[in-house]
């Protein structure tokens, strides 16, 4: 399935480059033709999935990202003028054969390309064909395939005007032969120099007509050699429509020192970086690649009825008229690397609650040993670690609130061993303050864990089918071969809290926030995940023990859920590809010593994926029941609709 896209993206000034050596983030635009789509598997049935879910789902094949595939993007331009070339036929040959056509902006994007080495050709009616070999497509990465095409009949050279005006004397002083005499003297000798300087500053070849000097010669000559090279680049941008990326101002060179001009321009070019805007966000990168930053925004607008939140206690079931529509989440995220590609950082800021959620650095030079420190969601429970933007349902199950360790501040060792074998495993072992996100005790200047007992967290995950399924939900990737994992985790903590959330430490129903070290908490968890041909299944079991060291009371609780989803298009081609349907069952026993305090959840969901998890519409219906001593219990139904978009 193909679709056309157009968006603004920054342009590499080095227009002569055919294939940059460093991959860049994807830009928007071009006509994409995925190499493969779910239609290849139409007619294959997944009866077991339908029996589990009794629901269906869809997502356009061009939007279902393949984990084993990459993306190719490119910009095709006239090598003489730098102008974008529309309607250029682009064809890739390698593992598969795919094609695209450039848009009016000269851009194209081909998604879902199997990893491998390709030859790529460009054909245009008025330009010489171009063929490039050895284009590497890497799984999960973006390969740039920019190229310039020479005209079959080169056009006459045209003139360019720049906008900064100065006096004739100033202008002539910068050119050979210009020493205060006739302004036209030295113009012919200097024009080629001007073109060279402009080309070095902007990456675009420019020409001037000598016979047009009476109209703009002085401005052109002065602007080209202006001591503020960045300003000259901006002027050229106005004339060419190409954004310069020179940020450092240049010193004024001596009037007769043209070598100094050249060195200054070279310095400006060497100091520039790149800025790109695409559907994946804003990307900044230094020229030497030592620093990168990718910025994203994510928002969730949600309507809930008749409750604003999930009912948990008897009094909650009697609430009415709480129909609620609001921005449930709005997040600003940044990530990238510093100094070395293996020193990664990530931050996440909550724009609704105005609070820092994540701020971490990961040193990942070796796959088998990584070190992470800062504040983030500890790798304890699968459902919680998965971002809210990558959930199958509008909200996580009722199990999450009772058992999550959520965000903590600390340090963790992690890694993956025996990759690609039956022993493929991932491990996590960390120590944290154990008081949740952003907490500081009320004692001035003191740190978080005055109780003297940090939180210990460990997790072991076995990828017994040789591949890591990741933490995101739904089988958007359409795994031809099944991928699955099973994990166990443990947690030990002593603090004043009995639960954690994005707001920090808090208390479970029936508890209050205590004094430092009052509650000793022990938890264990088990989880399982499977993805196979559009089918997704996930399960978790949790057990928790809370010992109140002041009241000398012990509370034991447990909870579990199982959920699944399926894209029915893979079994019934007449169903829209972007639709996913799913079911979930969850149960929480809040205290094993009490008989009538269990909460159960039955829920059904329908997802409409417009751009994978980055742009989706979700509708779910949940039925919640709280057991009571009279044997009847309280029951309520909640409907939620949510639009989730990230860019």
Coordinates of C-alpha atoms in Angstrom, one line a residue:
X1 CA 0.0 0.0 0.0
X2 CA 1.5 3.4 -0.9
X3 CA 0.8 6.9 0.1
X4 CA 2.3 10.3 -0.7
X5 CA 3.7 12.6 2.0
X6 CA 5.0 16.1 1.9
X7 CA 6.6 18.0 4.7
X8 CA 9.3 20.6 5.3
X9 CA 12.8 19.1 6.0
X10 CA 16.1 20.7 6.2
X11 CA 18.5 20.2 3.4
X12 CA 22.2 19.2 3.5
X13 CA 24.1 22.0 1.9
X14 CA 26.7 19.6 0.5
X15 CA 24.6 19.1 -2.6
X16 CA 27.2 17.1 -4.5
X17 CA 27.0 14.2 -2.1
X18 CA 25.2 11.3 -3.4
X19 CA 25.0 9.1 -0.4
X20 CA 25.9 10.5 3.0
X21 CA 28.0 8.2 5.1
X22 CA 26.1 8.9 8.4
X23 CA 22.4 7.9 8.6
X24 CA 20.1 10.7 9.3
X25 CA 16.6 10.8 10.7
X26 CA 13.7 10.5 8.3
X27 CA 12.3 13.5 6.6
X28 CA 8.7 13.7 5.4
X29 CA 7.7 13.6 1.8
X30 CA 8.0 11.4 -1.2
X31 CA 5.8 8.6 -2.3
X32 CA 6.4 5.4 -0.4
X33 CA 5.9 1.9 -1.6
X34 CA 6.6 -0.6 1.2
X35 CA 8.4 -3.7 0.0
X36 CA 5.9 -6.0 1.6
X37 CA 2.6 -5.7 3.3
X38 CA 0.1 -7.7 5.2
X39 CA -1.5 -8.6 1.9
X40 CA 1.2 -11.2 1.4
X41 CA -0.3 -13.1 4.2
X42 CA -4.0 -12.7 3.4
X43 CA -5.8 -15.9 3.6
X44 CA -3.7 -17.2 6.5
X45 CA -5.9 -17.9 9.4
X46 CA -5.3 -17.4 13.0
X47 CA -8.1 -19.4 14.6
X48 CA -6.5 -19.6 18.0
X49 CA -6.3 -15.8 18.1
X50 CA -10.0 -15.3 17.3
X51 CA -11.0 -17.8 19.9
X52 CA -9.0 -15.9 22.5
X53 CA -10.1 -12.4 21.6
X54 CA -13.5 -12.5 19.9
X55 CA -12.5 -9.2 18.4
X56 CA -10.7 -7.8 15.4
X57 CA -8.3 -5.0 14.4
X58 CA -6.7 -2.9 11.5
X59 CA -3.7 -0.8 10.6
X60 CA -2.4 0.3 7.1
X61 CA 0.4 -1.8 5.9
X62 CA 2.5 1.3 5.2
X63 CA 2.1 2.2 8.9
X64 CA 3.0 -1.1 10.4
X65 CA 6.7 -0.7 11.0
X66 CA 8.8 -3.8 10.5
X67 CA 11.4 -4.3 13.3
X68 CA 13.5 -6.2 10.8
X69 CA 13.2 -3.5 8.2
X70 CA 14.4 0.0 7.6
X71 CA 13.5 3.2 5.8
X72 CA 15.0 4.9 2.8
X73 CA 14.6 8.6 2.3
X74 CA 16.0 11.0 -0.3
X75 CA 16.1 14.4 -1.9
X76 CA 16.7 14.6 -5.6
X77 CA 17.9 17.9 -7.0
X78 CA 19.3 19.6 -10.1
X79 CA 23.1 19.4 -9.8
X80 CA 23.4 22.7 -11.6
X81 CA 20.9 24.9 -9.8
X82 CA 20.2 22.9 -6.7
X83 CA 16.4 23.1 -7.4
X84 CA 14.3 20.1 -6.3
X85 CA 13.3 17.7 -9.1
X86 CA 9.7 16.4 -9.1
X87 CA 8.4 13.3 -10.8
X88 CA 11.8 11.5 -10.7
X89 CA 11.4 7.7 -10.9
X90 CA 13.4 6.0 -8.1
X91 CA 13.9 2.3 -8.1
X92 CA 15.7 0.1 -5.6
X93 CA 17.0 -3.4 -6.4
X94 CA 18.4 -5.8 -3.9
X95 CA 16.6 -8.0 -1.4
X96 CA 13.4 -6.9 -3.0
X97 CA 12.6 -4.5 -5.8
X98 CA 10.7 -1.3 -4.8
X99 CA 10.0 2.0 -6.5
X100 CA 8.9 5.6 -5.7
X101 CA 8.3 8.9 -7.3
X102 CA 9.6 12.2 -6.0
X103 CA 7.1 14.9 -4.9
X104 CA 7.1 18.5 -6.0
X105 CA 9.6 19.1 -3.2
X106 CA 12.0 16.6 -4.8
X107 CA 11.6 14.1 -1.9
X108 CA 10.7 10.5 -1.5
X109 CA 10.4 8.0 1.3
X110 CA 10.3 4.2 1.1
X111 CA 9.3 2.4 4.3
X112 CA 9.4 -1.3 5.3
X113 CA 12.5 -2.1 3.2
X114 CA 14.1 -5.4 4.3
X115 CA 17.6 -4.9 5.6
X116 CA 20.4 -5.5 3.1
X117 CA 22.4 -3.9 0.3
X118 CA 20.7 -2.2 -2.6
X119 CA 21.4 -0.5 -5.9
X120 CA 19.3 2.6 -6.5
X121 CA 18.6 4.3 -9.8
X122 CA 17.1 7.7 -10.6
X123 CA 15.4 8.5 -14.0
X124 CA 14.1 11.8 -15.2
X125 CA 13.0 13.0 -18.6
X126 CA 15.3 16.0 -18.7
X127 CA 18.3 14.8 -16.7
X128 CA 21.0 12.2 -17.1
X129 CA 20.1 8.9 -15.2
X130 CA 22.0 8.2 -12.1
X131 CA 22.7 4.8 -10.5
X132 CA 24.3 4.3 -7.1
X133 CA 25.4 0.9 -5.7
X134 CA 26.0 -0.2 -2.2
X135 CA 23.2 1.6 -0.3
X136 CA 23.0 -0.1 3.1
X137 CA 19.5 -0.5 4.7
X138 CA 19.8 -1.3 8.4
X139 CA 16.9 -2.6 10.4
X140 CA 15.2 0.1 12.4
X141 CA 17.3 2.9 10.9
X142 CA 17.0 5.4 8.1
X143 CA 19.2 5.4 5.1
X144 CA 19.7 8.7 3.1
X145 CA 19.7 8.5 -0.7
X146 CA 20.1 12.1 -1.7
X147 CA 21.5 12.8 -5.2
X148 CA 22.0 15.5 -7.8
X149 CA 21.2 15.0 -11.5
X150 CA 22.8 16.7 -14.4
X151 CA 20.7 18.1 -17.2
X152 CA 20.9 16.6 -20.7
X153 CA 21.3 20.2 -22.1
X154 CA 22.9 22.5 -19.4
X155 CA 20.9 25.7 -19.0
X156 CA 22.3 29.2 -19.3
X157 CA 23.8 30.6 -16.1
X158 CA 21.5 32.8 -14.2
X159 CA 22.1 35.6 -11.7
X160 CA 21.4 35.7 -8.0
X161 CA 20.8 38.8 -5.9
X162 CA 21.6 39.2 -2.3
X163 CA 19.9 41.7 -0.1
X164 CA 22.5 43.6 1.9
X165 CA 23.5 47.0 0.5
X166 CA 26.7 48.9 1.2
X167 CA 28.5 51.8 -0.3
X168 CA 30.5 51.3 -3.6
X169 CA 33.7 52.1 -1.9
X170 CA 33.2 49.3 0.7
X171 CA 32.3 46.9 -2.1
X172 CA 35.2 47.5 -4.4
X173 CA 37.7 47.3 -1.5
X174 CA 37.0 43.6 -1.3
X175 CA 37.8 42.7 -4.9
X176 CA 41.0 42.4 -6.8
X177 CA 41.6 45.6 -8.8
X178 CA 39.1 47.5 -6.7
X179 CA 41.0 50.3 -4.9
X180 CA 38.6 53.2 -4.9
X181 CA 38.5 53.9 -8.7
X182 CA 35.7 53.1 -11.1
X183 CA 33.3 50.8 -9.3
X184 CA 33.1 48.5 -12.4
X185 CA 36.9 47.9 -12.3
X186 CA 37.6 44.4 -10.9
X187 CA 34.0 43.3 -11.1
X188 CA 34.7 40.7 -13.8
X189 CA 37.7 39.4 -11.9
X190 CA 35.8 39.4 -8.6
X191 CA 32.6 37.7 -9.8
X192 CA 34.1 34.2 -10.0
X193 CA 35.5 34.7 -6.5
X194 CA 32.0 35.8 -5.3
X195 CA 30.5 32.6 -6.7
X196 CA 33.2 30.5 -5.0
X197 CA 32.6 32.1 -1.7
X198 CA 28.8 31.8 -1.9
X199 CA 29.1 28.2 -2.9
X200 CA 31.3 27.5 0.1
X201 CA 29.0 29.2 2.5
X202 CA 25.7 27.8 1.2
X203 CA 26.7 24.7 -0.6
X204 CA 24.9 26.0 -3.8
X205 CA 26.7 27.0 -6.9
X206 CA 25.8 30.6 -7.9
X207 CA 26.6 32.7 -11.0
X208 CA 26.5 36.4 -11.7
X209 CA 25.9 38.3 -15.0
X210 CA 28.6 40.9 -15.5
X211 CA 26.3 43.0 -17.6
X212 CA 23.8 43.1 -14.7
X213 CA 26.3 44.7 -12.3
X214 CA 24.7 48.1 -12.6
X215 CA 21.6 46.7 -10.9
X216 CA 23.0 44.6 -8.1
X217 CA 26.8 44.2 -8.5
X218 CA 27.8 46.1 -5.4
X219 CA 25.3 44.4 -3.2
X220 CA 26.3 40.9 -4.4
X221 CA 30.0 41.5 -4.1
X222 CA 29.8 43.0 -0.6
X223 CA 27.4 40.4 0.7
X224 CA 29.6 37.5 -0.5
X225 CA 32.6 38.8 1.4
X226 CA 30.7 40.3 4.3
X227 CA 32.5 39.7 7.6
X228 CA 29.3 38.2 9.0
X229 CA 29.3 35.0 6.9
X230 CA 26.2 33.7 8.6
X231 CA 24.3 36.8 7.6
X232 CA 25.4 36.3 4.0
X233 CA 24.2 32.7 4.2
X234 CA 20.8 33.9 5.4
X235 CA 20.6 36.3 2.5
X236 CA 21.4 33.5 0.0
X237 CA 18.6 31.5 1.7
X238 CA 16.1 34.2 0.8
X239 CA 17.1 34.0 -2.9
X240 CA 17.5 30.2 -3.1
X241 CA 15.0 28.9 -0.6
X242 CA 17.7 26.8 1.0
X243 CA 18.3 27.0 4.7
X244 CA 22.0 27.8 5.7
X245 CA 23.4 26.0 8.6
X246 CA 26.3 28.4 9.5
X247 CA 25.8 29.6 13.1
X248 CA 29.2 31.1 14.1
X249 CA 29.9 34.7 13.0
X250 CA 33.2 35.4 11.2
X251 CA 35.7 38.1 12.0
X252 CA 36.2 40.9 9.5
X253 CA 39.1 39.9 7.1
X254 CA 41.6 42.4 5.9
X255 CA 40.5 44.1 2.7
X256 CA 43.3 42.6 0.6
X257 CA 43.5 39.3 2.4
X258 CA 41.5 36.9 0.3
X259 CA 43.2 33.9 1.9
X260 CA 41.9 35.1 5.2
X261 CA 38.4 35.2 3.6
X262 CA 38.8 31.6 2.5
X263 CA 40.0 30.4 5.9
X264 CA 37.1 32.2 7.6
X265 CA 34.6 30.6 5.3
X266 CA 36.2 27.2 5.8
X267 CA 35.9 27.7 9.6
X268 CA 32.2 28.6 9.3
X269 CA 31.5 25.5 7.3
X270 CA 33.4 23.3 9.7
X271 CA 31.5 24.6 12.7
X272 CA 28.0 24.1 11.4
X273 CA 25.7 21.3 12.4
X274 CA 22.4 20.2 11.1
X275 CA 18.7 20.7 12.0
X276 CA 16.0 18.5 10.7
X277 CA 12.3 18.4 11.1
X278 CA 10.4 15.2 10.3
X279 CA 7.4 13.2 11.4
X280 CA 9.7 11.7 14.1
X281 CA 10.3 15.1 15.7
X282 CA 13.1 17.7 15.6
X283 CA 16.6 16.4 15.4
X284 CA 19.8 18.5 16.1
X285 CA 23.2 17.2 15.3
X286 CA 26.7 18.6 15.5
X287 CA 28.8 18.4 12.4
X288 CA 31.3 15.9 13.9
X289 CA 28.4 13.7 15.2
X290 CA 29.5 14.0 18.8
X291 CA 26.2 15.4 20.0
X292 CA 22.7 14.7 18.9
X293 CA 19.3 15.6 20.2
X294 CA 15.9 14.3 19.1
X295 CA 12.9 16.2 20.4
X296 CA 9.3 14.8 20.5
X297 CA 5.9 15.9 21.7
X298 CA 3.2 13.4 22.7
X299 CA -0.3 14.2 23.6
X300 CA -3.4 12.2 24.7
X301 CA -6.8 13.7 24.7
X302 CA -9.4 11.5 26.4
X303 CA -13.1 11.3 27.0
X304 CA -14.3 9.1 29.9
X305 CA -17.9 8.3 31.0
X306 CA -19.5 8.0 33.5
X307 CA -16.3 8.1 35.7
X308 CA -13.3 10.2 35.4
X309 CA -11.1 7.4 36.7
X310 CA -11.5 3.7 37.4
X311 CA -13.7 2.9 40.5
X312 CA -11.8 1.1 43.3
X313 CA -13.8 1.6 46.5
X314 CA -17.5 1.2 47.3
X315 CA -18.0 5.0 47.3
X316 CA -16.5 5.3 43.8
X317 CA -19.3 3.2 42.3
X318 CA -22.0 5.7 43.4
X319 CA -20.4 8.6 41.6
X320 CA -22.4 9.9 38.6
X321 CA -22.1 12.6 36.1
X322 CA -18.3 12.6 36.0
X323 CA -18.1 12.7 32.3
X324 CA -14.6 14.0 31.7
X325 CA -12.8 15.2 28.6
X326 CA -9.3 16.6 28.8
X327 CA -5.6 16.3 27.8
X328 CA -4.8 13.3 29.9
X329 CA -1.1 13.5 29.0
X330 CA 1.1 16.0 27.2
X331 CA 4.8 15.2 27.2
X332 CA 8.0 16.7 25.9
X333 CA 10.7 14.2 25.3
X334 CA 14.4 14.5 24.3
X335 CA 17.0 11.8 23.6
X336 CA 20.3 11.5 21.9
X337 CA 24.0 10.9 22.6
X338 CA 26.8 13.0 24.0
X339 CA 30.5 12.7 23.2
X340 CA 30.2 9.1 22.0
X341 CA 27.4 7.3 20.3
X342 CA 27.2 4.8 23.2
X343 CA 26.6 7.5 25.8
X344 CA 22.9 8.0 25.5
X345 CA 20.6 10.3 27.4
X346 CA 16.8 10.7 27.6
X347 CA 14.5 13.1 29.4
X348 CA 10.7 13.4 29.6
X349 CA 8.8 16.4 31.0
X350 CA 5.1 16.4 31.9
X351 CA 3.6 19.6 30.4
X352 CA 0.3 19.0 32.2
X353 CA 1.7 18.4 35.7
X354 CA 4.7 20.6 35.1
X355 CA 7.2 18.1 36.5
X356 CA 10.3 16.2 35.3
X357 CA 9.4 12.5 34.9
X358 CA 12.6 11.0 33.4
X359 CA 16.2 12.2 33.3
X360 CA 18.7 9.5 32.7
X361 CA 22.0 8.6 31.1
X362 CA 22.9 5.1 29.8
X363 CA 26.4 4.0 29.0
X364 CA 26.0 1.2 26.5
X365 CA 29.3 0.5 24.9
X366 CA 28.8 -3.2 25.3
X367 CA 25.5 -5.0 24.8
X368 CA 26.2 -7.5 27.6
X369 CA 26.9 -4.7 30.1
X370 CA 25.2 -1.3 30.3
X371 CA 25.0 1.2 33.1
X372 CA 22.1 3.6 33.6
X373 CA 21.7 6.3 36.3
X374 CA 19.2 9.0 36.9
X375 CA 15.5 8.9 37.3
X376 CA 13.2 6.6 35.2
X377 CA 10.6 3.8 35.3
X378 CA 12.4 0.9 36.9
X379 CA 12.4 -2.3 34.8
X380 CA 10.1 -4.3 37.2
X381 CA 6.7 -4.8 35.6
X382 CA 6.3 -5.1 31.8
X383 CA 3.0 -3.2 31.6
X384 CA 4.4 -0.2 33.5
X385 CA 7.7 0.0 31.6
X386 CA 5.8 0.2 28.3
X387 CA 5.0 3.8 27.6
X388 CA 1.4 5.0 27.9
X389 CA 1.7 5.8 24.2
X390 CA 2.4 2.2 23.3
X391 CA -0.4 0.6 25.3
X392 CA -3.1 -1.5 23.6
X393 CA -5.9 -0.1 25.9
X394 CA -6.6 3.5 26.8
X395 CA -5.2 2.8 30.2
X396 CA -3.2 0.1 32.0
X397 CA -5.0 -2.6 33.9
X398 CA -6.2 -2.3 37.6
X399 CA -3.1 -4.4 38.5
X400 CA -0.7 -1.6 37.7
X401 CA -1.8 0.8 40.4
X402 CA -1.3 -1.7 43.2
X403 CA 2.0 -3.2 42.2
X404 CA 4.1 -0.8 40.1
X405 CA 7.5 0.4 41.3
X406 CA 7.2 3.3 38.8
X407 CA 9.9 6.0 38.6
X408 CA 12.8 5.9 41.0
X409 CA 16.2 7.6 41.2
X410 CA 19.2 5.3 41.2
X411 CA 21.6 3.3 39.2
X412 CA 21.2 0.0 37.3
X413 CA 23.3 -2.6 35.6
X414 CA 21.7 -4.3 32.6
X415 CA 22.6 -6.2 29.5
X416 CA 21.8 -8.9 27.0
X417 CA 23.7 -12.2 26.7
X418 CA 23.6 -15.1 24.3
X419 CA 21.8 -13.0 21.7
X420 CA 20.2 -15.0 18.9
X421 CA 20.4 -18.3 20.7
X422 CA 17.9 -20.4 22.8
X423 CA 19.6 -18.9 25.8
X424 CA 19.0 -15.3 24.7
X425 CA 18.5 -13.4 28.0
X426 CA 18.3 -9.9 29.4
X427 CA 19.1 -9.0 33.0
X428 CA 18.5 -5.9 35.2
X429 CA 19.9 -5.2 38.7
X430 CA 19.6 -1.8 40.3
X431 CA 19.6 0.1 43.6
X432 CA 17.3 3.1 44.0
X433 CA 16.3 5.6 46.7
X434 CA 13.0 3.9 47.0
X435 CA 10.9 7.0 47.5
X436 CA 9.6 7.6 44.0
X437 CA 9.9 10.4 41.5
X438 CA 11.4 13.7 42.6
X439 CA 11.0 13.1 46.3
X440 CA 12.9 14.9 49.0
X441 CA 12.2 14.6 52.7
X442 CA 10.8 17.6 54.6
X443 CA 14.1 17.9 56.5
X444 CA 16.0 20.8 54.9
X445 CA 18.9 19.6 52.8
X446 CA 18.5 15.9 53.5
X447 CA 18.3 13.3 50.8
X448 CA 15.6 10.8 49.9
X449 CA 16.2 7.7 51.9
X450 CA 16.6 8.8 55.5
X451 CA 15.4 5.3 56.5
X452 CA 18.8 4.1 55.4
X453 CA 17.3 1.2 53.3
X454 CA 17.5 1.6 49.5
X455 CA 15.2 -0.1 47.0
X456 CA 16.6 -3.2 45.3
X457 CA 15.2 -4.2 42.0
X458 CA 16.1 -7.2 39.8
X459 CA 14.6 -8.7 36.7
X460 CA 15.6 -11.6 34.4
X461 CA 14.0 -12.1 31.0
X462 CA 14.4 -15.1 28.8
X463 CA 13.8 -14.6 25.1
X464 CA 13.4 -18.3 24.4
X465 CA 12.6 -17.8 20.7
X466 CA 15.9 -16.0 20.1
X467 CA 14.4 -12.5 19.7
X468 CA 13.5 -9.7 22.1
X469 CA 9.8 -8.8 21.7
X470 CA 10.4 -5.4 23.3
X471 CA 8.0 -3.7 25.7
X472 CA 5.5 -2.1 23.2
X473 CA 2.1 -3.7 22.9
X474 CA 0.3 -4.9 19.8
X475 CA 1.9 -6.8 16.9
X476 CA 2.2 -3.9 14.6
X477 CA 5.4 -5.4 13.1
X478 CA 3.5 -8.6 11.9
X479 CA 6.1 -11.1 13.0
X480 CA 6.3 -14.0 10.5
X481 CA 7.9 -16.1 13.1
X482 CA 6.7 -16.0 16.7
X483 CA 8.7 -13.9 19.3
X484 CA 8.1 -14.4 23.0
X485 CA 9.7 -13.9 26.4
X486 CA 9.1 -14.8 30.0
X487 CA 10.5 -12.9 32.9
X488 CA 10.6 -12.9 36.7
X489 CA 11.4 -9.9 38.9
X490 CA 11.9 -9.1 42.5
X491 CA 11.8 -5.9 44.6
X492 CA 12.7 -5.0 48.2
X493 CA 12.1 -1.6 49.8
X494 CA 11.6 0.2 53.1
X495 CA 10.1 3.7 53.0
X496 CA 7.1 5.7 54.2
X497 CA 5.1 4.7 51.1
X498 CA 3.0 1.6 50.0
X499 CA 2.6 2.5 46.3
X500 CA 4.2 4.7 43.6
X501 CA 2.9 6.6 40.6
X502 CA 4.0 9.3 38.2
X503 CA 3.4 11.8 41.0
X504 CA 5.8 10.0 43.3
X505 CA 5.3 8.0 46.5
X506 CA 1.8 7.5 47.9
X507 CA -0.4 5.1 49.8
X508 CA -2.7 2.2 48.9
X509 CA -6.3 2.1 49.9
X510 CA -6.4 1.3 53.6
X511 CA -3.0 2.9 54.3
X512 CA -1.7 6.4 55.0
X513 CA 1.7 7.9 54.2
X514 CA 3.9 7.0 57.2
X515 CA 7.2 8.0 58.6
X516 CA 10.6 7.1 56.9
X517 CA 11.2 3.4 57.0
X518 CA 7.7 2.5 58.3
X519 CA 6.7 0.1 55.6
X520 CA 8.9 -2.8 54.5
X521 CA 7.7 -4.0 51.1
X522 CA 8.6 -7.2 49.3
X523 CA 7.3 -8.0 45.8
X524 CA 7.8 -10.6 43.1
X525 CA 6.4 -10.6 39.6
X526 CA 6.2 -12.9 36.6
X527 CA 5.3 -11.8 33.0
X528 CA 4.9 -13.3 29.6
X529 CA 4.5 -11.8 26.1
X530 CA 3.9 -13.3 22.6
X531 CA 3.7 -11.7 19.2
X532 CA 2.9 -13.7 16.1
X533 CA 1.3 -12.8 12.8
X534 CA -0.8 -9.9 14.1
X535 CA -1.5 -11.7 17.4
X536 CA -0.4 -10.1 20.7
X537 CA -0.8 -11.8 24.1
X538 CA 0.6 -10.4 27.4
X539 CA 0.2 -11.6 31.0
X540 CA 1.5 -10.6 34.5
X541 CA 1.2 -12.0 38.0
X542 CA 2.2 -10.0 41.1
X543 CA 2.5 -10.8 44.8
X544 CA 3.2 -8.2 47.4
X545 CA 3.8 -8.2 51.2
X546 CA 3.7 -5.0 53.3
X547 CA 4.9 -5.1 56.8
X548 CA 4.0 -2.1 58.9
X549 CA 6.9 -1.7 61.4
X550 CA 5.0 0.7 63.6
X551 CA 1.5 -0.9 63.7
X552 CA 3.0 -4.4 63.5
X553 CA 0.6 -5.4 60.8
X554 CA 1.3 -7.6 57.7
X555 CA -0.8 -7.3 54.5
X556 CA -0.4 -9.7 51.7
X557 CA -2.0 -9.0 48.3
X558 CA -1.8 -10.3 44.7
X559 CA -3.0 -9.5 41.3
X560 CA -2.9 -10.7 37.7
X561 CA -4.1 -9.9 34.2
X562 CA -4.1 -11.4 30.8
X563 CA -4.8 -9.4 27.6
X564 CA -4.5 -9.9 23.9
X565 CA -5.2 -8.3 20.6
X566 CA -5.4 -9.3 16.9
X567 CA -5.5 -7.6 13.5
X568 CA -8.3 -9.6 11.9
X569 CA -7.4 -8.4 8.4
X570 CA -4.7 -11.1 8.5
X571 CA -7.5 -13.8 8.7
X572 CA -10.3 -11.9 6.8
X573 CA -8.9 -9.6 4.1
X574 CA -12.2 -7.7 3.9
X575 CA -11.6 -6.2 7.4
X576 CA -9.7 -2.9 7.3
X577 CA -5.9 -3.4 7.9
X578 CA -5.6 -0.7 10.5
X579 CA -8.1 -2.2 13.0
X580 CA -7.0 -4.1 16.0
X581 CA -9.5 -5.7 18.5
X582 CA -8.6 -7.0 22.0
X583 CA -9.8 -8.3 25.3
X584 CA -8.5 -8.1 28.9
X585 CA -9.2 -9.7 32.2
X586 CA -7.7 -8.5 35.5
X587 CA -8.1 -9.3 39.2
X588 CA -6.7 -7.7 42.3
X589 CA -7.0 -9.2 45.8
X590 CA -6.3 -6.3 48.1
X591 CA -5.8 -8.3 51.2
X592 CA -5.6 -12.1 51.5
X593 CA -6.9 -11.9 55.0
X594 CA -10.2 -10.3 53.9
X595 CA -12.6 -12.3 51.8
X596 CA -14.7 -9.6 50.1
X597 CA -12.3 -7.0 48.7
X598 CA -11.5 -8.3 45.2
X599 CA -11.7 -6.1 42.2
X600 CA -12.1 -7.5 38.8
X601 CA -12.0 -5.9 35.3
X602 CA -13.3 -7.1 32.0
X603 CA -12.5 -4.9 29.1
X604 CA -12.7 -4.8 25.3
X605 CA -10.8 -2.5 23.0
X606 CA -10.7 -1.3 19.3
X607 CA -7.7 0.4 18.0
X608 CA -7.5 2.3 14.7
X609 CA -3.8 2.8 13.8
X610 CA -3.2 5.8 11.5
X611 CA 0.5 6.0 12.0
X612 CA 1.3 3.0 14.3
X613 CA 1.4 4.0 18.0
X614 CA 2.4 7.5 16.9
X615 CA -1.1 8.3 15.8
X616 CA -4.0 6.1 16.8
X617 CA -7.6 6.3 18.0
X618 CA -8.6 3.9 20.8
X619 CA -12.0 3.1 22.2
X620 CA -12.4 0.7 25.1
X621 CA -15.2 -0.4 27.4
X622 CA -14.5 -1.8 30.8
X623 CA -16.7 -3.5 33.4
X624 CA -15.4 -3.3 37.0
X625 CA -16.8 -5.2 40.0
X626 CA -16.0 -4.9 43.7
X627 CA -16.9 -7.9 45.8
X628 CA -18.8 -7.3 49.0
X629 CA -19.9 -9.2 52.0
X630 CA -23.6 -9.3 50.9
X631 CA -22.5 -11.4 48.0
X632 CA -23.7 -9.0 45.3
X633 CA -21.0 -6.5 45.1
X634 CA -20.8 -3.2 43.2
X635 CA -20.6 -3.1 39.4
X636 CA -19.9 -0.3 37.0
X637 CA -19.2 0.2 33.3
X638 CA -16.8 2.8 31.9
X639 CA -16.4 3.9 28.3
X640 CA -13.2 5.7 27.2
X641 CA -12.2 7.2 23.9
X642 CA -8.7 8.5 23.3
X643 CA -6.7 10.0 20.5
X644 CA -2.9 9.5 21.0
X645 CA -0.5 11.4 18.7
X646 CA 3.3 11.8 18.9
X647 CA 5.5 13.8 16.6

